[in-house]
């Protein structure tokens, strides 16, 4: 342990010496206003990074001479082991490993410094990020993209509360000819007040987010036109809302309007939304649960929709064509019936998972709640093909038990091991075995 500590101390001292020396050298420049350095690697014990702020009164020629001198210094004092970044007004640029590389970096940095459309610029050896007004993002990208080893990201400025936005065009590591029509579509989308996020990789993707569900259909239609264009066959397209994950749009993506119209016309449907390619439908009246689920199941739906979850406050089922829907509905109805006799704060929740798990969550657990769960699972018949999980958080009874498909017993995966919990699990297993015919 003493040897390891000594080695670590040597490494730290060596890195510190390099960083301190580089910072000391940089601070002697007449155009440097302030300096700092930090350790970025090996748990902050090595890879010193030196930063210097250049006086805004400095001339471009003075900045270039400092960049050249810094390159020579780093080449003779640690090379790639020490990093150096210089900040000049709105521009930050990294010192390269050779004079040619540093010259290229400074050329770009000084160009953006003089460009009124650029509000902030980060010019590094491996990437470039430029910020500007929404209306200038595409122009900045078009004019500054193309550096061989430094992919460009052009990004719109945020407001006073949020300095960063998700209105972005990024070059990425995959290169292709920039499509002027595609950039023109970006310009159209970015000015749409309903668009809250826009991310374009001209060779790879277009992600559009809108403020709420009411704007999804119109945006899907617009994006689908691009997805249907053979010129963009290698790209991925998606549309999302602020609260939902993007879902894919392809050349044959049908509109969701017909399905949403069905929801609007179906009595008892209280809400619907799309998240992660899954449609979520809320039901207001459990008496209409079966009719709503079967109506939705019979309707055609877009291929990119991987499933539909229909739920009431205390029960939900999924629709994905796996053949279990009728049994799910029967289980849900059994829980609706048993919950009808329980107080509001004593009800048992039920959720059928598309992974083949039936989940139950009693608010307050007693032996009757356990019996009602078992009866519902057995009546639905899914206990033979799905696992059943019961989670209870009701002091002094706290446990999670799971019965595998067709299993004779529940296995506890979590328990506070109180006498009440031990007794509850034992009684639950006894009733389960009796009802499934294994007892």
Short mmCIF file of C-alpha atoms in Angstrom, two decimals:
data_model
loop_
_atom_site.label_atom_id
_atom_site.label_comp_id
_atom_site.label_asym_id
_atom_site.label_seq_id
_atom_site.Cartn_x
_atom_site.Cartn_y
_atom_site.Cartn_z
CA UNK A 1 0.00 0.00 0.00
CA UNK A 2 2.90 2.36 0.82
CA UNK A 3 4.50 1.65 -2.57
CA UNK A 4 1.23 2.30 -4.44
CA UNK A 5 0.69 5.56 -2.57
CA UNK A 6 4.22 6.63 -3.37
CA UNK A 7 3.77 5.83 -7.05
CA UNK A 8 0.50 7.77 -7.13
CA UNK A 9 2.18 10.72 -5.49
CA UNK A 10 4.99 10.63 -8.05
CA UNK A 11 2.46 10.55 -10.91
CA UNK A 12 0.52 13.42 -9.42
CA UNK A 13 3.68 15.45 -8.84
CA UNK A 14 4.89 14.82 -12.40
CA UNK A 15 1.60 15.90 -13.93
CA UNK A 16 1.39 18.90 -11.63
CA UNK A 17 4.88 20.02 -12.56
CA UNK A 18 4.03 19.90 -16.27
CA UNK A 19 0.75 21.74 -15.76
CA UNK A 20 2.24 24.37 -13.47
CA UNK A 21 5.15 24.96 -15.83
CA UNK A 22 2.87 25.35 -18.86
CA UNK A 23 0.59 27.73 -16.98
CA UNK A 24 3.59 29.74 -15.77
CA UNK A 25 4.95 29.99 -19.32
CA UNK A 26 1.55 31.10 -20.70
CA UNK A 27 1.02 33.71 -17.96
CA UNK A 28 4.16 35.57 -19.09
CA UNK A 29 2.58 36.52 -22.41
CA UNK A 30 1.76 40.20 -22.57
CA UNK A 31 -1.66 39.54 -24.15
CA UNK A 32 -2.75 36.99 -21.53
CA UNK A 33 -5.20 38.33 -18.97
CA UNK A 34 -5.57 35.24 -16.75
CA UNK A 35 -4.64 31.56 -16.65
CA UNK A 36 -5.75 28.34 -14.97
CA UNK A 37 -5.02 24.64 -15.20
CA UNK A 38 -6.63 21.37 -14.11
CA UNK A 39 -6.09 17.62 -14.24
CA UNK A 40 -8.61 15.78 -16.43
CA UNK A 41 -7.51 12.14 -16.46
CA UNK A 42 -6.76 9.27 -14.08
CA UNK A 43 -9.18 10.45 -11.41
CA UNK A 44 -7.94 14.04 -11.84
CA UNK A 45 -4.31 13.06 -11.21
CA UNK A 46 -2.87 13.49 -14.73
CA UNK A 47 -3.47 14.94 -18.22
CA UNK A 48 -3.03 18.60 -17.31
CA UNK A 49 -5.16 21.09 -19.25
CA UNK A 50 -4.01 24.70 -19.28
CA UNK A 51 -6.41 27.53 -20.10
CA UNK A 52 -5.58 31.12 -20.89
CA UNK A 53 -7.79 34.17 -21.47
CA UNK A 54 -6.50 36.61 -24.09
CA UNK A 55 -7.18 40.32 -23.69
CA UNK A 56 -9.87 41.41 -26.13
CA UNK A 57 -7.63 44.32 -27.14
CA UNK A 58 -5.16 41.87 -28.68
CA UNK A 59 -4.77 41.89 -32.46
CA UNK A 60 -5.21 38.87 -34.70
CA UNK A 61 -1.48 38.93 -35.42
CA UNK A 62 -0.68 38.82 -31.70
CA UNK A 63 -3.06 35.91 -31.20
CA UNK A 64 -1.39 34.02 -34.05
CA UNK A 65 2.08 34.61 -32.66
CA UNK A 66 0.95 33.33 -29.24
CA UNK A 67 -0.60 30.24 -30.82
CA UNK A 68 2.61 29.49 -32.72
CA UNK A 69 4.74 29.99 -29.59
CA UNK A 70 2.38 27.78 -27.55
CA UNK A 71 2.68 25.03 -30.14
CA UNK A 72 6.47 25.18 -29.96
CA UNK A 73 6.38 25.17 -26.15
CA UNK A 74 4.08 22.13 -25.93
CA UNK A 75 6.12 20.26 -28.54
CA UNK A 76 9.23 20.61 -26.41
CA UNK A 77 7.56 20.24 -22.98
CA UNK A 78 5.37 17.15 -22.92
CA UNK A 79 3.70 17.19 -26.32
CA UNK A 80 0.25 15.58 -26.18
CA UNK A 81 0.57 15.04 -22.40
CA UNK A 82 -0.36 18.69 -21.81
CA UNK A 83 -3.39 20.33 -23.41
CA UNK A 84 -3.79 24.06 -23.91
CA UNK A 85 -6.86 26.13 -24.77
CA UNK A 86 -6.99 29.86 -25.38
CA UNK A 87 -10.10 32.01 -25.00
CA UNK A 88 -10.38 35.14 -27.09
CA UNK A 89 -13.63 37.00 -26.56
CA UNK A 90 -16.49 34.76 -27.73
CA UNK A 91 -14.06 32.19 -29.18
CA UNK A 92 -12.26 29.32 -27.48
CA UNK A 93 -9.65 27.36 -29.45
CA UNK A 94 -7.26 24.54 -28.73
CA UNK A 95 -3.54 24.48 -29.50
CA UNK A 96 -2.70 21.75 -32.00
CA UNK A 97 0.06 19.19 -32.04
CA UNK A 98 1.81 20.80 -35.01
CA UNK A 99 2.14 24.29 -36.42
CA UNK A 100 -0.04 23.33 -39.38
CA UNK A 101 -2.82 22.06 -37.11
CA UNK A 102 -2.67 25.10 -34.84
CA UNK A 103 -2.74 27.38 -37.88
CA UNK A 104 -5.91 25.68 -39.14
CA UNK A 105 -7.52 25.98 -35.72
CA UNK A 106 -6.61 29.66 -35.41
CA UNK A 107 -7.81 30.40 -38.96
CA UNK A 108 -11.25 29.07 -38.05
CA UNK A 109 -11.27 30.68 -34.60
CA UNK A 110 -10.38 34.11 -35.92
CA UNK A 111 -12.89 33.81 -38.76
CA UNK A 112 -15.69 33.09 -36.28
CA UNK A 113 -14.42 35.88 -34.01
CA UNK A 114 -15.03 38.35 -36.86
CA UNK A 115 -18.35 36.78 -37.85
CA UNK A 116 -21.23 38.72 -36.28
CA UNK A 117 -23.55 35.75 -36.79
CA UNK A 118 -21.53 33.65 -34.34
CA UNK A 119 -22.30 34.28 -30.68
CA UNK A 120 -20.01 31.57 -29.23
CA UNK A 121 -17.43 29.31 -30.88
CA UNK A 122 -15.54 26.28 -29.56
CA UNK A 123 -12.77 25.27 -31.94
CA UNK A 124 -11.11 22.08 -30.72
CA UNK A 125 -8.81 19.57 -32.35
CA UNK A 126 -11.56 16.95 -32.62
CA UNK A 127 -14.74 19.05 -33.03
CA UNK A 128 -16.14 22.53 -33.65
CA UNK A 129 -19.32 23.97 -32.11
CA UNK A 130 -20.81 27.27 -33.22
CA UNK A 131 -23.76 29.10 -31.66
CA UNK A 132 -25.91 31.67 -33.41
CA UNK A 133 -29.45 32.90 -33.96
CA UNK A 134 -32.05 30.38 -35.13
CA UNK A 135 -32.20 32.02 -38.53
CA UNK A 136 -28.42 31.67 -38.97
CA UNK A 137 -27.91 28.05 -37.87
CA UNK A 138 -28.18 26.49 -41.33
CA UNK A 139 -26.04 29.19 -42.95
CA UNK A 140 -23.30 28.80 -40.34
CA UNK A 141 -23.37 25.06 -40.85
CA UNK A 142 -23.21 25.29 -44.63
CA UNK A 143 -20.35 27.80 -44.59
CA UNK A 144 -18.16 26.24 -41.88
CA UNK A 145 -18.72 22.49 -42.35
CA UNK A 146 -16.24 20.29 -44.16
CA UNK A 147 -13.09 20.18 -41.98
CA UNK A 148 -11.61 16.72 -42.42
CA UNK A 149 -11.04 15.75 -38.78
CA UNK A 150 -13.27 18.24 -36.94
CA UNK A 151 -16.99 17.62 -37.43
CA UNK A 152 -19.09 20.75 -36.99
CA UNK A 153 -22.15 21.32 -34.84
CA UNK A 154 -24.17 24.49 -35.42
CA UNK A 155 -26.61 25.29 -32.63
CA UNK A 156 -29.17 28.00 -31.94
CA UNK A 157 -28.73 30.32 -28.98
CA UNK A 158 -31.06 29.88 -26.01
CA UNK A 159 -32.85 32.60 -24.11
CA UNK A 160 -31.82 34.16 -20.80
CA UNK A 161 -33.21 31.23 -18.82
CA UNK A 162 -31.75 28.49 -21.02
CA UNK A 163 -28.48 29.22 -22.79
CA UNK A 164 -28.66 25.99 -24.80
CA UNK A 165 -31.36 24.82 -27.20
CA UNK A 166 -31.94 21.68 -29.20
CA UNK A 167 -32.07 23.38 -32.57
CA UNK A 168 -29.02 21.70 -34.01
CA UNK A 169 -27.33 20.64 -37.23
CA UNK A 170 -24.38 18.35 -36.69
CA UNK A 171 -21.90 17.02 -39.19
CA UNK A 172 -20.98 13.87 -37.28
CA UNK A 173 -18.30 11.40 -38.31
CA UNK A 174 -20.27 10.16 -41.32
CA UNK A 175 -19.79 12.52 -44.24
CA UNK A 176 -21.96 13.09 -47.29
CA UNK A 177 -22.80 15.88 -49.71
CA UNK A 178 -24.93 18.46 -47.94
CA UNK A 179 -28.41 18.50 -49.45
CA UNK A 180 -29.67 22.01 -50.03
CA UNK A 181 -33.35 20.88 -50.05
CA UNK A 182 -32.83 19.14 -46.70
CA UNK A 183 -31.26 22.27 -45.22
CA UNK A 184 -34.19 24.27 -46.61
CA UNK A 185 -36.63 21.98 -44.75
CA UNK A 186 -34.63 22.57 -41.56
CA UNK A 187 -35.07 26.32 -42.05
CA UNK A 188 -38.82 25.84 -42.45
CA UNK A 189 -39.14 23.64 -39.35
CA UNK A 190 -37.02 25.89 -37.13
CA UNK A 191 -39.38 28.83 -37.71
CA UNK A 192 -42.48 26.78 -36.83
CA UNK A 193 -43.64 28.01 -33.39
CA UNK A 194 -44.94 24.53 -32.59
CA UNK A 195 -41.49 22.95 -32.98
CA UNK A 196 -39.60 22.78 -29.68
CA UNK A 197 -36.60 20.74 -30.76
CA UNK A 198 -34.93 20.07 -34.10
CA UNK A 199 -31.87 17.89 -34.60
CA UNK A 200 -30.50 17.30 -38.09
CA UNK A 201 -27.58 15.13 -39.10
CA UNK A 202 -27.53 15.63 -42.89
CA UNK A 203 -26.21 12.10 -43.43
CA UNK A 204 -27.91 10.27 -40.58
CA UNK A 205 -31.10 11.63 -38.98
CA UNK A 206 -33.78 14.24 -38.53
CA UNK A 207 -35.52 14.39 -35.14
CA UNK A 208 -38.39 16.83 -34.68
CA UNK A 209 -40.19 17.50 -31.39
CA UNK A 210 -43.44 19.45 -31.16
CA UNK A 211 -45.03 21.10 -28.15
CA UNK A 212 -48.02 18.78 -27.77
CA UNK A 213 -49.91 15.90 -29.36
CA UNK A 214 -52.14 18.23 -31.39
CA UNK A 215 -49.19 19.04 -33.64
CA UNK A 216 -47.95 15.50 -34.19
CA UNK A 217 -50.06 14.52 -37.19
CA UNK A 218 -49.23 17.58 -39.26
CA UNK A 219 -45.52 17.17 -38.52
CA UNK A 220 -45.61 13.45 -39.31
CA UNK A 221 -47.05 14.30 -42.70
CA UNK A 222 -44.26 16.81 -43.40
CA UNK A 223 -41.48 14.53 -42.21
CA UNK A 224 -42.90 11.57 -44.08
CA UNK A 225 -42.39 13.46 -47.34
CA UNK A 226 -38.67 13.55 -46.55
CA UNK A 227 -38.62 9.93 -45.42
CA UNK A 228 -40.18 8.96 -48.77
CA UNK A 229 -37.46 10.77 -50.75
CA UNK A 230 -34.91 8.26 -52.17
CA UNK A 231 -32.14 10.82 -51.67
CA UNK A 232 -32.51 10.36 -47.90
CA UNK A 233 -32.89 6.59 -47.83
CA UNK A 234 -29.94 6.19 -45.45
CA UNK A 235 -31.37 8.62 -42.89
CA UNK A 236 -33.63 8.00 -39.92
CA UNK A 237 -36.60 10.29 -39.30
CA UNK A 238 -38.65 10.70 -36.13
CA UNK A 239 -41.29 12.89 -34.51
CA UNK A 240 -41.96 13.29 -30.79
CA UNK A 241 -43.60 15.52 -28.24
CA UNK A 242 -41.68 17.14 -25.37
CA UNK A 243 -42.93 14.47 -22.96
CA UNK A 244 -42.52 11.48 -25.27
CA UNK A 245 -39.64 9.67 -26.92
CA UNK A 246 -39.24 9.89 -30.71
CA UNK A 247 -41.03 7.35 -32.87
CA UNK A 248 -39.76 6.44 -36.29
CA UNK A 249 -41.21 7.79 -39.51
CA UNK A 250 -40.64 5.80 -42.68
CA UNK A 251 -41.73 6.05 -46.29
CA UNK A 252 -44.87 4.03 -45.56
CA UNK A 253 -45.75 5.51 -42.16
CA UNK A 254 -49.55 5.84 -42.14
CA UNK A 255 -51.20 8.71 -40.39
CA UNK A 256 -52.49 8.29 -36.86
CA UNK A 257 -55.58 10.38 -37.63
CA UNK A 258 -57.92 7.41 -38.30
CA UNK A 259 -56.96 5.72 -35.04
CA UNK A 260 -57.24 8.93 -33.05
CA UNK A 261 -60.62 9.56 -34.65
CA UNK A 262 -61.70 6.13 -33.45
CA UNK A 263 -60.61 7.01 -29.91
CA UNK A 264 -62.57 10.26 -30.06
CA UNK A 265 -65.69 8.40 -31.19
CA UNK A 266 -65.46 5.57 -28.64
CA UNK A 267 -67.51 6.12 -25.45
CA UNK A 268 -65.42 5.86 -22.30
CA UNK A 269 -62.08 6.85 -23.85
CA UNK A 270 -60.84 9.69 -21.65
CA UNK A 271 -57.35 10.31 -23.06
CA UNK A 272 -54.69 9.04 -25.44
CA UNK A 273 -51.06 9.78 -26.20
CA UNK A 274 -48.02 8.24 -27.89
CA UNK A 275 -44.76 7.49 -26.06
CA UNK A 276 -41.89 5.30 -27.31
CA UNK A 277 -43.99 3.99 -30.23
CA UNK A 278 -46.66 2.82 -27.77
CA UNK A 279 -50.13 4.37 -27.69
CA UNK A 280 -51.51 4.95 -24.19
CA UNK A 281 -55.31 5.03 -23.88
CA UNK A 282 -57.12 6.05 -20.68
CA UNK A 283 -60.56 4.66 -19.83
CA UNK A 284 -62.99 6.58 -17.64
CA UNK A 285 -65.52 3.81 -16.88
CA UNK A 286 -64.46 0.24 -16.01
CA UNK A 287 -67.86 -0.99 -17.20
CA UNK A 288 -66.78 -0.02 -20.75
CA UNK A 289 -63.29 -1.48 -20.43
CA UNK A 290 -63.91 -4.69 -22.42
CA UNK A 291 -65.75 -2.99 -25.27
CA UNK A 292 -63.08 -0.28 -25.58
CA UNK A 293 -60.21 -2.77 -25.64
CA UNK A 294 -61.85 -5.03 -28.20
CA UNK A 295 -62.81 -2.07 -30.40
CA UNK A 296 -59.25 -0.78 -30.43
CA UNK A 297 -57.82 -4.24 -30.98
CA UNK A 298 -59.98 -4.69 -34.10
CA UNK A 299 -58.79 -1.42 -35.68
CA UNK A 300 -55.78 -1.26 -38.02
CA UNK A 301 -52.79 0.60 -36.63
CA UNK A 302 -49.50 1.93 -38.04
CA UNK A 303 -46.63 -0.50 -38.33
CA UNK A 304 -44.32 1.69 -36.26
CA UNK A 305 -46.70 1.39 -33.29
CA UNK A 306 -45.32 -1.54 -31.30
CA UNK A 307 -48.26 -1.80 -28.93
CA UNK A 308 -51.26 -0.12 -27.32
CA UNK A 309 -51.79 0.02 -23.56
CA UNK A 310 -55.34 0.57 -22.35
CA UNK A 311 -55.80 1.39 -18.70
CA UNK A 312 -58.17 2.54 -15.98
CA UNK A 313 -57.05 3.85 -12.59
CA UNK A 314 -56.61 0.33 -11.20
CA UNK A 315 -56.00 -1.95 -14.18
CA UNK A 316 -54.28 -1.88 -17.56
CA UNK A 317 -53.74 -4.33 -20.42
CA UNK A 318 -51.64 -4.23 -23.57
CA UNK A 319 -52.51 -4.95 -27.19
CA UNK A 320 -49.73 -6.32 -29.37
CA UNK A 321 -51.23 -9.38 -31.02
CA UNK A 322 -49.60 -12.03 -28.81
CA UNK A 323 -52.88 -13.89 -28.23
CA UNK A 324 -53.26 -13.12 -24.52
CA UNK A 325 -55.63 -10.16 -24.73
CA UNK A 326 -58.86 -12.03 -23.84
CA UNK A 327 -57.23 -13.48 -20.73
CA UNK A 328 -55.84 -10.06 -19.79
CA UNK A 329 -59.31 -8.54 -20.04
CA UNK A 330 -60.80 -11.30 -17.88
CA UNK A 331 -58.12 -10.73 -15.25
CA UNK A 332 -58.74 -6.97 -15.29
CA UNK A 333 -62.50 -7.45 -14.96
CA UNK A 334 -62.00 -9.79 -12.01
CA UNK A 335 -59.94 -7.10 -10.30
CA UNK A 336 -62.53 -4.42 -11.12
CA UNK A 337 -65.18 -6.62 -9.46
CA UNK A 338 -63.14 -7.32 -6.32
CA UNK A 339 -62.05 -3.69 -6.02
CA UNK A 340 -65.67 -2.65 -6.13
CA UNK A 341 -66.11 -4.06 -2.64
CA UNK A 342 -62.94 -2.45 -1.28
CA UNK A 343 -62.47 1.08 0.05
CA UNK A 344 -60.68 3.56 -2.20
CA UNK A 345 -57.47 3.29 -0.18
CA UNK A 346 -57.65 -0.52 -0.12
CA UNK A 347 -57.84 -1.22 -3.85
CA UNK A 348 -55.44 -3.50 -5.70
CA UNK A 349 -53.78 -2.33 -8.92
CA UNK A 350 -53.18 -4.71 -11.84
CA UNK A 351 -50.98 -4.33 -14.90
CA UNK A 352 -50.35 -6.91 -17.60
CA UNK A 353 -46.84 -6.45 -18.94
CA UNK A 354 -45.85 -7.16 -22.53
CA UNK A 355 -42.86 -9.05 -21.09
CA UNK A 356 -45.23 -11.73 -19.82
CA UNK A 357 -45.50 -10.51 -16.23
CA UNK A 358 -48.74 -9.89 -14.35
CA UNK A 359 -48.10 -7.22 -11.74
CA UNK A 360 -50.28 -6.56 -8.68
CA UNK A 361 -49.88 -3.81 -6.10
CA UNK A 362 -52.23 -3.81 -3.12
CA UNK A 363 -52.35 -0.47 -1.33
CA UNK A 364 -53.07 -2.28 1.91
CA UNK A 365 -52.49 -6.02 2.10
CA UNK A 366 -54.67 -8.51 3.90
CA UNK A 367 -55.45 -12.17 3.31
CA UNK A 368 -58.56 -11.28 1.31
CA UNK A 369 -56.53 -9.12 -1.08
CA UNK A 370 -54.18 -12.05 -1.67
CA UNK A 371 -57.12 -14.36 -2.39
CA UNK A 372 -58.65 -11.86 -4.81
CA UNK A 373 -55.38 -11.62 -6.74
CA UNK A 374 -55.02 -15.38 -6.96
CA UNK A 375 -58.65 -15.79 -8.04
CA UNK A 376 -58.23 -13.16 -10.77
CA UNK A 377 -55.05 -14.76 -12.14
CA UNK A 378 -56.47 -18.26 -12.11
CA UNK A 379 -59.77 -17.12 -13.67
CA UNK A 380 -57.90 -15.42 -16.50
CA UNK A 381 -55.78 -18.50 -17.08
CA UNK A 382 -52.56 -16.58 -17.63
CA UNK A 383 -50.83 -18.10 -14.61
CA UNK A 384 -49.85 -21.03 -16.82
CA UNK A 385 -47.98 -18.89 -19.36
CA UNK A 386 -47.11 -15.67 -17.49
CA UNK A 387 -45.25 -14.97 -14.28
CA UNK A 388 -47.22 -13.34 -11.47
CA UNK A 389 -45.63 -10.69 -9.27
CA UNK A 390 -47.17 -9.15 -6.14
CA UNK A 391 -45.54 -6.12 -4.51
CA UNK A 392 -46.66 -4.99 -1.06
CA UNK A 393 -45.51 -1.88 0.82
CA UNK A 394 -47.83 -1.97 3.83
CA UNK A 395 -46.00 -2.01 7.18
CA UNK A 396 -45.63 -4.34 8.91
CA UNK A 397 -46.24 -6.45 5.77
CA UNK A 398 -43.61 -5.67 3.12
CA UNK A 399 -42.68 -8.13 0.39
CA UNK A 400 -42.33 -8.87 -3.31
CA UNK A 401 -43.12 -12.40 -4.44
CA UNK A 402 -43.10 -13.89 -7.93
CA UNK A 403 -44.55 -17.12 -9.24
CA UNK A 404 -43.01 -18.24 -12.52
CA UNK A 405 -45.33 -19.37 -15.32
CA UNK A 406 -47.01 -22.60 -14.23
CA UNK A 407 -45.17 -22.57 -10.90
CA UNK A 408 -46.62 -24.13 -7.76
CA UNK A 409 -45.33 -21.46 -5.43
CA UNK A 410 -44.44 -17.82 -4.96
CA UNK A 411 -40.78 -17.05 -4.31
CA UNK A 412 -39.95 -14.02 -2.16
CA UNK A 413 -37.42 -11.66 -3.74
CA UNK A 414 -37.89 -8.97 -1.08
CA UNK A 415 -39.17 -9.22 2.49
CA UNK A 416 -38.86 -7.31 5.74
CA UNK A 417 -39.12 -10.75 7.40
CA UNK A 418 -41.57 -9.68 10.09
CA UNK A 419 -43.84 -12.39 11.51
CA UNK A 420 -46.77 -10.72 9.71
CA UNK A 421 -44.96 -10.86 6.37
CA UNK A 422 -43.82 -14.47 6.83
CA UNK A 423 -47.39 -15.50 7.68
CA UNK A 424 -48.85 -13.57 4.72
CA UNK A 425 -46.51 -15.25 2.22
CA UNK A 426 -47.20 -18.69 3.71
CA UNK A 427 -50.99 -18.23 3.50
CA UNK A 428 -50.70 -16.83 -0.02
CA UNK A 429 -48.75 -19.88 -1.18
CA UNK A 430 -51.24 -22.23 0.44
CA UNK A 431 -54.17 -20.60 -1.39
CA UNK A 432 -52.24 -20.39 -4.67
CA UNK A 433 -51.43 -24.10 -4.56
CA UNK A 434 -55.05 -24.96 -3.80
CA UNK A 435 -56.47 -22.83 -6.65
CA UNK A 436 -53.94 -23.91 -9.28
CA UNK A 437 -54.47 -27.57 -8.42
CA UNK A 438 -50.97 -28.16 -7.15
CA UNK A 439 -51.88 -28.16 -3.48
#
